[in-house]
C-alpha cells in the first residue's frame, strides 16, 4: 500500500463522514458515535474491497437508505428519496473531480513526480468534498423540513434516479475508457454535462418543494372546509339542543299536571310509567358534559363519550372567541388526544382539559397520555396555532415521559 492508497482511503472515510453529517442535518437528526463508525466502515468496505463495481455501488447506496430508515427513523419514502439524493450528489461531485483531474492531466505530466501527483490527488479530493458540501447546502436550503408524501414522491424520484444512473455511467464507463471519452467530445463536455446534472437535481428539488407546498395548501383547505362543516354542525346541534330544552321547559307544567292527576286518582303504576318515559325523553336530549358552553358540551359529547371515564374536564365558557375558532381549537386538540390514547392500554389512558381566564388572557391546556414515540406536528396543530395567533396568542407543545401537553394562551378581549 503506497501513499496514494492511504490518501484515497482517508478521503473515502472523510466522504462517508461528511455524507452522514449532511444526511443528519437534512433530516434534523443527531447520530450516535456507533452509527458514524458503522456507516464509515460499510462505505469504506464497499469502495476498498475487491468486489465488482456495481456490487459496491449497491452496498454503498443500501447503507445510506438503511441509515435513513432505521438509524435516523424516517419512513420508507423519505429513506429512499434522501438516500438516493445523498448518493447522487456525492457521485456528481466525484464526477466533477474526475473531470477536473483529467483536465489537469497535461499539467501533471510536466511535473511528473510522486510528490506533485500526491498534491494534485489531495487537491482533487478536497475540491470534490467541497463541491459536495456546496451542492448539499443548496439542496438543504430548498427542501429542509420537508416531509415526503406518496402522492408526489415519484414526481421527484424518477428524474433523480435518471440523473444518478447517467452519472454512474459517466464515472464508471466513460472515465475508464479514454478512447470513449475522446469520441464523445472530451473532458470539458463531460464537465458541462455533470454541471447540468447538478443544476437538474436542484431544479427537481425546487419543483418538489413547490409540489409539497401545493399539497400542504390543499390539505389545509380540505381541513378548513371540514372544520367549517363541523362548526356549522355543532352550531346546528346547539340550536337543536336549546330548542329541545326550551320545548321541555314549556311542557313541564303540563307534565306535572298529568302526573299530579294520576297520583290524585291513585294510579301509581301509571304515574311511575309516565315518569319513566319522561326521564328517558330527558336523557335523549341531555349532554354528557356540562361546561357552560353549549358548543364545547357538544364537541366533548361527540368525541369523548366513548372514553368519558378517562377524561377530566375543568372548562367554562370561552368568552370573546368566535364559535368557528372554538371548534378549530377544541375539535382538533380533542381529536389528537383521542388518537394518541387509543394506541394505549385502557389503564394507561387519560385526557385532561382545562380552561382558565385571567383578566384579558385565556389559558387553555390539553394533557393526555401517549406512547412516547417521536411525532410530527400535523396540520391540525398548525390550525390550532393559527387560531391562537388570530387572538394575539400562541400555542406551545411539550412532552414529559409519556405525557403530551398542548398549552394555548389567547387574548379574549379583541373580538
Coordinates of C-alpha atoms in Angstrom, one line a residue:
X1 CA 0.0 0.0 0.0
X2 CA 1.6 3.3 -1.1
X3 CA 1.0 6.8 -0.1
X4 CA -1.7 7.5 -2.7
X5 CA -3.7 4.5 -1.5
X6 CA -3.6 5.8 2.1
X7 CA -4.6 9.2 0.9
X8 CA -7.5 7.7 -1.1
X9 CA -8.7 5.7 1.9
X10 CA -8.5 8.8 4.1
X11 CA -10.7 10.8 1.7
X12 CA -13.0 7.8 1.4
X13 CA -13.6 7.9 5.2
X14 CA -14.0 11.7 5.1
X15 CA -16.5 11.4 2.3
X16 CA -18.6 8.9 4.3
X17 CA -18.4 11.1 7.4
X18 CA -19.5 14.3 5.5
X19 CA -22.3 12.4 3.7
X20 CA -23.6 11.2 7.1
X21 CA -23.3 14.7 8.6
X22 CA -25.3 16.3 5.8
X23 CA -27.9 13.5 5.9
X24 CA -28.4 14.2 9.6
X25 CA -28.6 17.9 9.0
X26 CA -31.1 17.5 6.2
X27 CA -33.3 15.2 8.3
X28 CA -32.8 17.1 11.6
X29 CA -31.5 14.1 13.4
X30 CA -28.5 13.6 15.7
X31 CA -26.4 10.4 15.1
X32 CA -24.6 8.5 17.8
X33 CA -20.9 7.6 17.5
X34 CA -21.7 3.9 16.8
X35 CA -23.7 5.0 13.8
X36 CA -20.9 7.2 12.4
X37 CA -18.3 4.4 12.8
X38 CA -20.5 1.7 11.3
X39 CA -21.5 3.9 8.3
X40 CA -17.9 4.8 7.6
X41 CA -16.8 1.1 7.8
X42 CA -19.6 0.0 5.4
X43 CA -18.8 2.7 2.8
X44 CA -15.1 2.1 3.2
X45 CA -15.5 -1.6 2.6
X46 CA -17.8 -1.0 -0.4
X47 CA -15.0 1.1 -2.1
X48 CA -11.8 -0.6 -1.0
X49 CA -12.7 -4.3 -1.1
X50 CA -12.2 -6.3 -4.3
X51 CA -15.8 -6.6 -5.2
X52 CA -17.5 -5.8 -8.6
X53 CA -18.2 -2.1 -9.1
X54 CA -22.0 -2.4 -9.1
X55 CA -21.9 -4.7 -6.0
X56 CA -20.0 -1.9 -4.2
X57 CA -22.4 0.7 -5.5
X58 CA -25.4 -1.3 -4.3
X59 CA -23.8 -1.8 -0.8
X60 CA -23.0 1.9 -0.5
X61 CA -26.4 3.1 -1.7
X62 CA -28.2 0.5 0.5
X63 CA -26.2 1.6 3.6
X64 CA -27.4 5.2 3.1
X65 CA -31.1 4.2 2.6
X66 CA -31.0 1.8 5.7
X67 CA -29.3 4.5 7.7
X68 CA -32.1 6.9 6.9
X69 CA -34.8 4.3 7.5
X70 CA -33.7 2.8 10.8
X71 CA -30.9 4.9 12.4
X72 CA -32.5 8.3 11.6
X73 CA -36.1 7.0 12.0
X74 CA -37.6 8.1 8.7
X75 CA -40.3 6.4 6.7
X76 CA -39.6 4.3 3.6
X77 CA -40.4 7.1 1.2
X78 CA -38.0 9.5 2.9
X79 CA -35.3 6.9 3.2
X80 CA -35.4 6.1 -0.5
X81 CA -35.6 9.7 -1.6
X82 CA -32.9 11.2 0.7
X83 CA -30.6 8.1 0.3
X84 CA -30.6 8.4 -3.5
X85 CA -30.3 12.2 -3.3
X86 CA -27.3 12.0 -1.0
X87 CA -25.5 9.3 -3.1
X88 CA -26.3 11.2 -6.3
X89 CA -24.8 14.5 -5.1
X90 CA -21.8 12.6 -3.9
X91 CA -21.3 10.9 -7.3
X92 CA -21.8 14.2 -9.2
X93 CA -19.2 15.9 -7.0
X94 CA -16.9 12.9 -7.6
X95 CA -17.5 13.1 -11.3
X96 CA -16.6 16.8 -11.4
X97 CA -13.4 15.9 -9.5
X98 CA -12.6 13.3 -12.2
X99 CA -13.3 15.8 -15.0
X100 CA -11.1 18.5 -13.4
X101 CA -8.4 15.9 -12.7
X102 CA -8.4 14.8 -16.3
X103 CA -8.2 18.4 -17.5
X104 CA -5.2 18.9 -15.2
X105 CA -3.6 15.8 -16.6
X106 CA -1.4 17.7 -19.0
X107 CA -0.1 19.9 -16.3
X108 CA 0.6 16.9 -14.1
X109 CA 2.7 15.4 -16.9
X110 CA 5.0 18.4 -16.9
X111 CA 5.7 17.8 -13.2
X112 CA 5.7 14.0 -13.3
X113 CA 6.9 13.4 -9.7
X114 CA 5.2 11.4 -6.9
X115 CA 5.0 14.5 -4.7
X116 CA 3.3 16.6 -7.3
X117 CA 0.9 13.7 -8.0
X118 CA 0.0 13.5 -4.4
X119 CA -0.7 17.2 -4.2
X120 CA -3.0 17.0 -7.3
X121 CA -4.7 14.0 -5.8
X122 CA -5.3 15.6 -2.5
X123 CA -6.4 18.9 -4.1
X124 CA -8.9 17.0 -6.3
X125 CA -10.4 15.1 -3.4
X126 CA -10.7 18.4 -1.4
X127 CA -12.5 20.0 -4.3
X128 CA -14.8 17.0 -4.6
X129 CA -15.7 17.2 -1.0
X130 CA -16.1 21.0 -1.2
X131 CA -18.4 20.6 -4.2
X132 CA -20.5 18.0 -2.3
X133 CA -20.9 20.4 0.7
X134 CA -21.8 23.3 -1.5
X135 CA -24.4 21.3 -3.5
X136 CA -25.9 19.6 -0.4
X137 CA -26.1 23.0 1.3
X138 CA -28.1 24.3 -1.6
X139 CA -30.3 21.2 -1.6
X140 CA -30.8 21.6 2.2
X141 CA -32.0 25.2 1.8
X142 CA -34.5 24.1 -0.8
X143 CA -36.1 21.2 0.9
X144 CA -35.3 21.5 4.6
X145 CA -38.0 20.3 7.0
X146 CA -39.9 18.8 4.1
X147 CA -42.0 15.6 4.5
X148 CA -42.4 13.2 1.6
X149 CA -45.8 12.0 0.5
X150 CA -46.7 9.0 -1.6
X151 CA -48.8 11.4 -3.7
X152 CA -45.7 13.2 -5.1
X153 CA -42.6 11.1 -4.4
X154 CA -42.5 9.5 -7.8
X155 CA -42.5 13.0 -9.4
X156 CA -39.1 13.7 -7.9
X157 CA -37.8 10.1 -7.5
X158 CA -37.8 9.1 -11.2
X159 CA -35.8 12.1 -12.6
X160 CA -33.3 11.9 -9.7
X161 CA -32.8 8.2 -10.4
X162 CA -32.3 9.0 -14.1
X163 CA -29.6 11.6 -13.4
X164 CA -28.0 9.2 -10.9
X165 CA -27.8 6.4 -13.4
X166 CA -26.3 8.7 -16.1
X167 CA -23.7 10.0 -13.6
X168 CA -22.7 6.5 -12.6
X169 CA -22.4 5.6 -16.3
X170 CA -20.2 8.6 -16.9
X171 CA -17.9 8.0 -14.0
X172 CA -17.6 4.2 -14.4
X173 CA -17.7 3.7 -18.2
X174 CA -16.5 6.9 -19.9
X175 CA -13.7 7.7 -17.4
X176 CA -12.4 4.2 -17.5
X177 CA -12.0 4.2 -21.3
X178 CA -10.1 7.1 -22.7
X179 CA -11.0 6.5 -26.3
X180 CA -14.7 6.5 -25.5
X181 CA -14.3 9.8 -23.6
X182 CA -12.5 11.4 -26.6
X183 CA -15.1 10.1 -29.0
X184 CA -17.9 12.0 -27.3
X185 CA -16.1 15.3 -27.1
X186 CA -13.6 15.2 -24.2
X187 CA -13.5 16.2 -20.5
X188 CA -14.8 19.7 -21.0
X189 CA -18.1 18.4 -22.4
X190 CA -18.4 15.8 -19.7
X191 CA -17.7 18.5 -17.0
X192 CA -20.5 20.6 -18.6
X193 CA -22.9 17.6 -18.6
X194 CA -22.2 17.0 -14.9
X195 CA -22.7 20.7 -14.1
X196 CA -26.0 20.4 -15.8
X197 CA -26.7 17.3 -13.8
X198 CA -26.3 19.2 -10.6
X199 CA -28.5 22.0 -11.9
X200 CA -31.1 19.4 -12.8
X201 CA -31.0 17.9 -9.3
X202 CA -31.5 21.4 -7.7
X203 CA -34.3 22.2 -10.2
X204 CA -36.1 18.9 -9.5
X205 CA -35.8 19.6 -5.7
X206 CA -37.2 23.1 -6.2
X207 CA -40.1 21.6 -8.2
X208 CA -40.7 19.1 -5.4
X209 CA -40.7 22.0 -2.9
X210 CA -43.4 23.7 -4.9
X211 CA -45.3 20.5 -5.2
X212 CA -45.1 19.9 -1.4
X213 CA -46.2 23.4 -0.7
X214 CA -49.3 22.9 -3.0
X215 CA -50.0 19.6 -1.3
X216 CA -49.9 21.2 2.1
X217 CA -52.1 24.1 1.0
X218 CA -54.6 21.6 -0.5
X219 CA -54.6 19.7 2.8
X220 CA -55.1 22.9 4.8
X221 CA -58.0 23.9 2.6
X222 CA -59.5 20.5 3.0
X223 CA -59.2 20.6 6.8
X224 CA -60.5 24.2 7.0
X225 CA -63.5 23.1 4.9
X226 CA -64.1 20.1 7.2
X227 CA -63.8 22.3 10.3
X228 CA -66.2 24.8 8.8
X229 CA -68.7 22.0 8.3
X230 CA -68.1 20.7 11.8
X231 CA -68.6 24.2 13.2
X232 CA -71.9 24.5 11.3
X233 CA -72.9 21.1 12.5
X234 CA -72.1 21.9 16.1
X235 CA -73.9 25.2 15.9
X236 CA -76.9 23.4 14.5
X237 CA -76.8 20.8 17.3
X238 CA -76.5 23.6 19.8
X239 CA -79.6 25.2 18.4
X240 CA -81.5 21.8 18.4
X241 CA -80.4 21.2 22.0
X242 CA -81.6 24.6 23.1
X243 CA -84.8 24.2 21.2
X244 CA -85.4 20.8 22.8
X245 CA -84.6 22.2 26.3
X246 CA -87.0 25.1 25.6
X247 CA -89.7 22.7 24.5
X248 CA -89.2 20.5 27.5
X249 CA -89.5 23.5 29.9
X250 CA -92.6 24.7 28.0
X251 CA -94.3 21.4 28.5
X252 CA -93.0 20.8 32.0
X253 CA -96.1 22.3 33.7
X254 CA -98.4 20.1 31.7
X255 CA -96.3 17.0 32.6
X256 CA -96.6 18.0 36.3
X257 CA -100.4 18.4 36.0
X258 CA -100.7 15.0 34.3
X259 CA -98.6 13.3 37.0
X260 CA -100.5 15.1 39.8
X261 CA -103.8 13.9 38.3
X262 CA -102.6 10.3 38.2
X263 CA -101.4 10.5 41.8
X264 CA -104.7 12.0 42.9
X265 CA -106.6 9.1 41.3
X266 CA -104.1 6.7 43.0
X267 CA -102.8 5.5 39.6
X268 CA -99.3 5.0 41.0
X269 CA -98.1 2.4 38.4
X270 CA -99.3 4.5 35.6
X271 CA -97.7 7.6 37.1
X272 CA -94.4 5.7 37.5
X273 CA -94.5 4.6 33.9
X274 CA -95.2 8.2 32.8
X275 CA -92.3 9.5 34.9
X276 CA -90.0 6.8 33.4
X277 CA -91.0 7.8 29.8
X278 CA -90.4 11.4 30.7
X279 CA -87.0 10.6 32.2
X280 CA -86.0 8.7 29.0
X281 CA -87.0 11.7 27.0
X282 CA -84.9 13.9 29.1
X283 CA -81.9 11.6 28.8
X284 CA -82.1 11.7 25.0
X285 CA -81.7 15.4 25.0
X286 CA -79.1 15.5 27.7
X287 CA -75.4 16.1 27.0
X288 CA -72.8 14.1 29.0
X289 CA -70.6 17.1 29.6
X290 CA -71.6 20.4 31.1
X291 CA -69.1 23.2 30.8
X292 CA -71.4 26.2 30.5
X293 CA -70.6 26.5 26.7
X294 CA -73.1 24.6 24.6
X295 CA -70.7 24.2 21.7
X296 CA -68.0 22.7 24.0
X297 CA -70.5 20.4 25.5
X298 CA -71.5 19.1 22.1
X299 CA -67.9 18.7 20.9
X300 CA -66.9 16.8 24.1
X301 CA -70.1 14.6 24.0
X302 CA -69.5 13.9 20.3
X303 CA -65.8 12.9 20.6
X304 CA -65.3 11.8 24.2
X305 CA -68.4 9.9 25.2
X306 CA -66.8 6.5 24.5
X307 CA -63.9 7.2 27.0
X308 CA -65.7 9.6 29.3
X309 CA -64.4 7.7 32.4
X310 CA -60.8 8.6 31.3
X311 CA -61.5 12.3 30.8
X312 CA -61.1 15.1 33.3
X313 CA -62.6 18.4 32.2
X314 CA -62.4 21.7 34.0
X315 CA -63.7 24.1 31.4
X316 CA -66.0 27.1 31.5
X317 CA -67.5 29.2 28.7
X318 CA -64.8 30.7 26.4
X319 CA -65.7 34.4 26.2
X320 CA -64.7 36.6 23.3
X321 CA -63.8 33.7 20.9
X322 CA -65.8 33.0 17.8
X323 CA -67.6 29.7 17.6
X324 CA -65.6 28.7 14.5
X325 CA -62.3 29.2 16.3
X326 CA -63.6 27.3 19.3
X327 CA -64.3 24.5 17.0
X328 CA -60.9 24.6 15.4
X329 CA -59.0 24.6 18.7
X330 CA -61.0 22.1 20.7
X331 CA -62.1 19.7 17.9
X332 CA -58.5 19.4 16.6
X333 CA -57.0 19.1 20.1
X334 CA -59.5 16.5 21.2
X335 CA -59.1 14.5 18.0
X336 CA -55.3 14.4 18.6
X337 CA -55.8 13.4 22.2
X338 CA -58.2 10.6 21.4
X339 CA -56.0 9.3 18.6
X340 CA -53.0 9.2 21.0
X341 CA -54.7 7.4 23.8
X342 CA -56.4 4.9 21.5
X343 CA -52.9 3.4 21.0
X344 CA -52.5 2.7 24.7
X345 CA -53.9 0.0 27.1
X346 CA -57.1 1.1 28.8
X347 CA -55.4 1.5 32.2
X348 CA -52.8 4.0 30.8
X349 CA -55.3 6.3 29.1
X350 CA -56.1 9.8 30.4
X351 CA -57.2 13.1 28.9
X352 CA -57.3 16.4 30.9
X353 CA -58.7 19.6 29.5
X354 CA -58.6 22.9 31.4
X355 CA -59.5 26.5 30.6
X356 CA -58.9 29.5 32.8
X357 CA -59.4 33.2 32.4
X358 CA -57.1 35.7 34.0
X359 CA -58.1 39.2 33.1
X360 CA -57.9 39.6 29.3
X361 CA -55.9 36.4 28.9
X362 CA -57.4 33.0 28.3
X363 CA -55.4 29.9 29.1
X364 CA -56.3 26.5 27.6
X365 CA -54.4 23.3 28.3
X366 CA -54.8 19.8 26.9
X367 CA -52.9 16.9 28.5
X368 CA -53.1 13.3 27.5
X369 CA -51.1 10.1 27.6
X370 CA -49.3 8.8 24.5
X371 CA -46.8 6.1 23.6
X372 CA -43.8 8.3 24.0
X373 CA -42.6 7.9 20.4
X374 CA -41.3 10.8 18.3
X375 CA -44.1 12.5 16.3
X376 CA -44.5 15.2 13.7
X377 CA -46.7 18.3 14.1
X378 CA -49.7 17.8 11.8
X379 CA -52.0 20.2 10.1
X380 CA -54.5 20.1 13.0
X381 CA -51.9 21.5 15.4
X382 CA -50.9 24.1 12.8
X383 CA -54.5 25.2 12.6
X384 CA -54.7 25.5 16.3
X385 CA -51.6 27.7 16.3
X386 CA -53.1 29.9 13.6
X387 CA -56.4 30.2 15.5
X388 CA -54.4 31.2 18.7
X389 CA -52.4 33.8 16.7
X390 CA -55.6 35.3 15.4
X391 CA -56.3 36.5 19.0
X392 CA -52.7 37.6 19.6
X393 CA -51.8 34.4 21.3
X394 CA -49.6 31.3 20.8
X395 CA -49.6 27.6 21.4
X396 CA -46.8 25.5 22.9
X397 CA -46.2 21.8 22.7
X398 CA -44.2 19.8 25.3
X399 CA -43.8 16.2 26.4
X400 CA -42.7 14.7 29.7
X401 CA -42.3 11.0 29.7
X402 CA -45.5 9.6 28.3
X403 CA -47.5 12.8 28.8
X404 CA -48.2 15.2 25.9
X405 CA -49.2 18.8 26.7
X406 CA -50.6 21.5 24.5
X407 CA -50.8 24.9 26.1
X408 CA -52.6 27.8 24.4
X409 CA -52.6 31.5 25.5
X410 CA -55.0 33.9 23.8
X411 CA -56.3 37.4 24.4
X412 CA -60.1 37.2 24.7
X413 CA -60.8 40.9 24.5
X414 CA -60.0 41.6 20.9
X415 CA -63.3 40.3 19.4

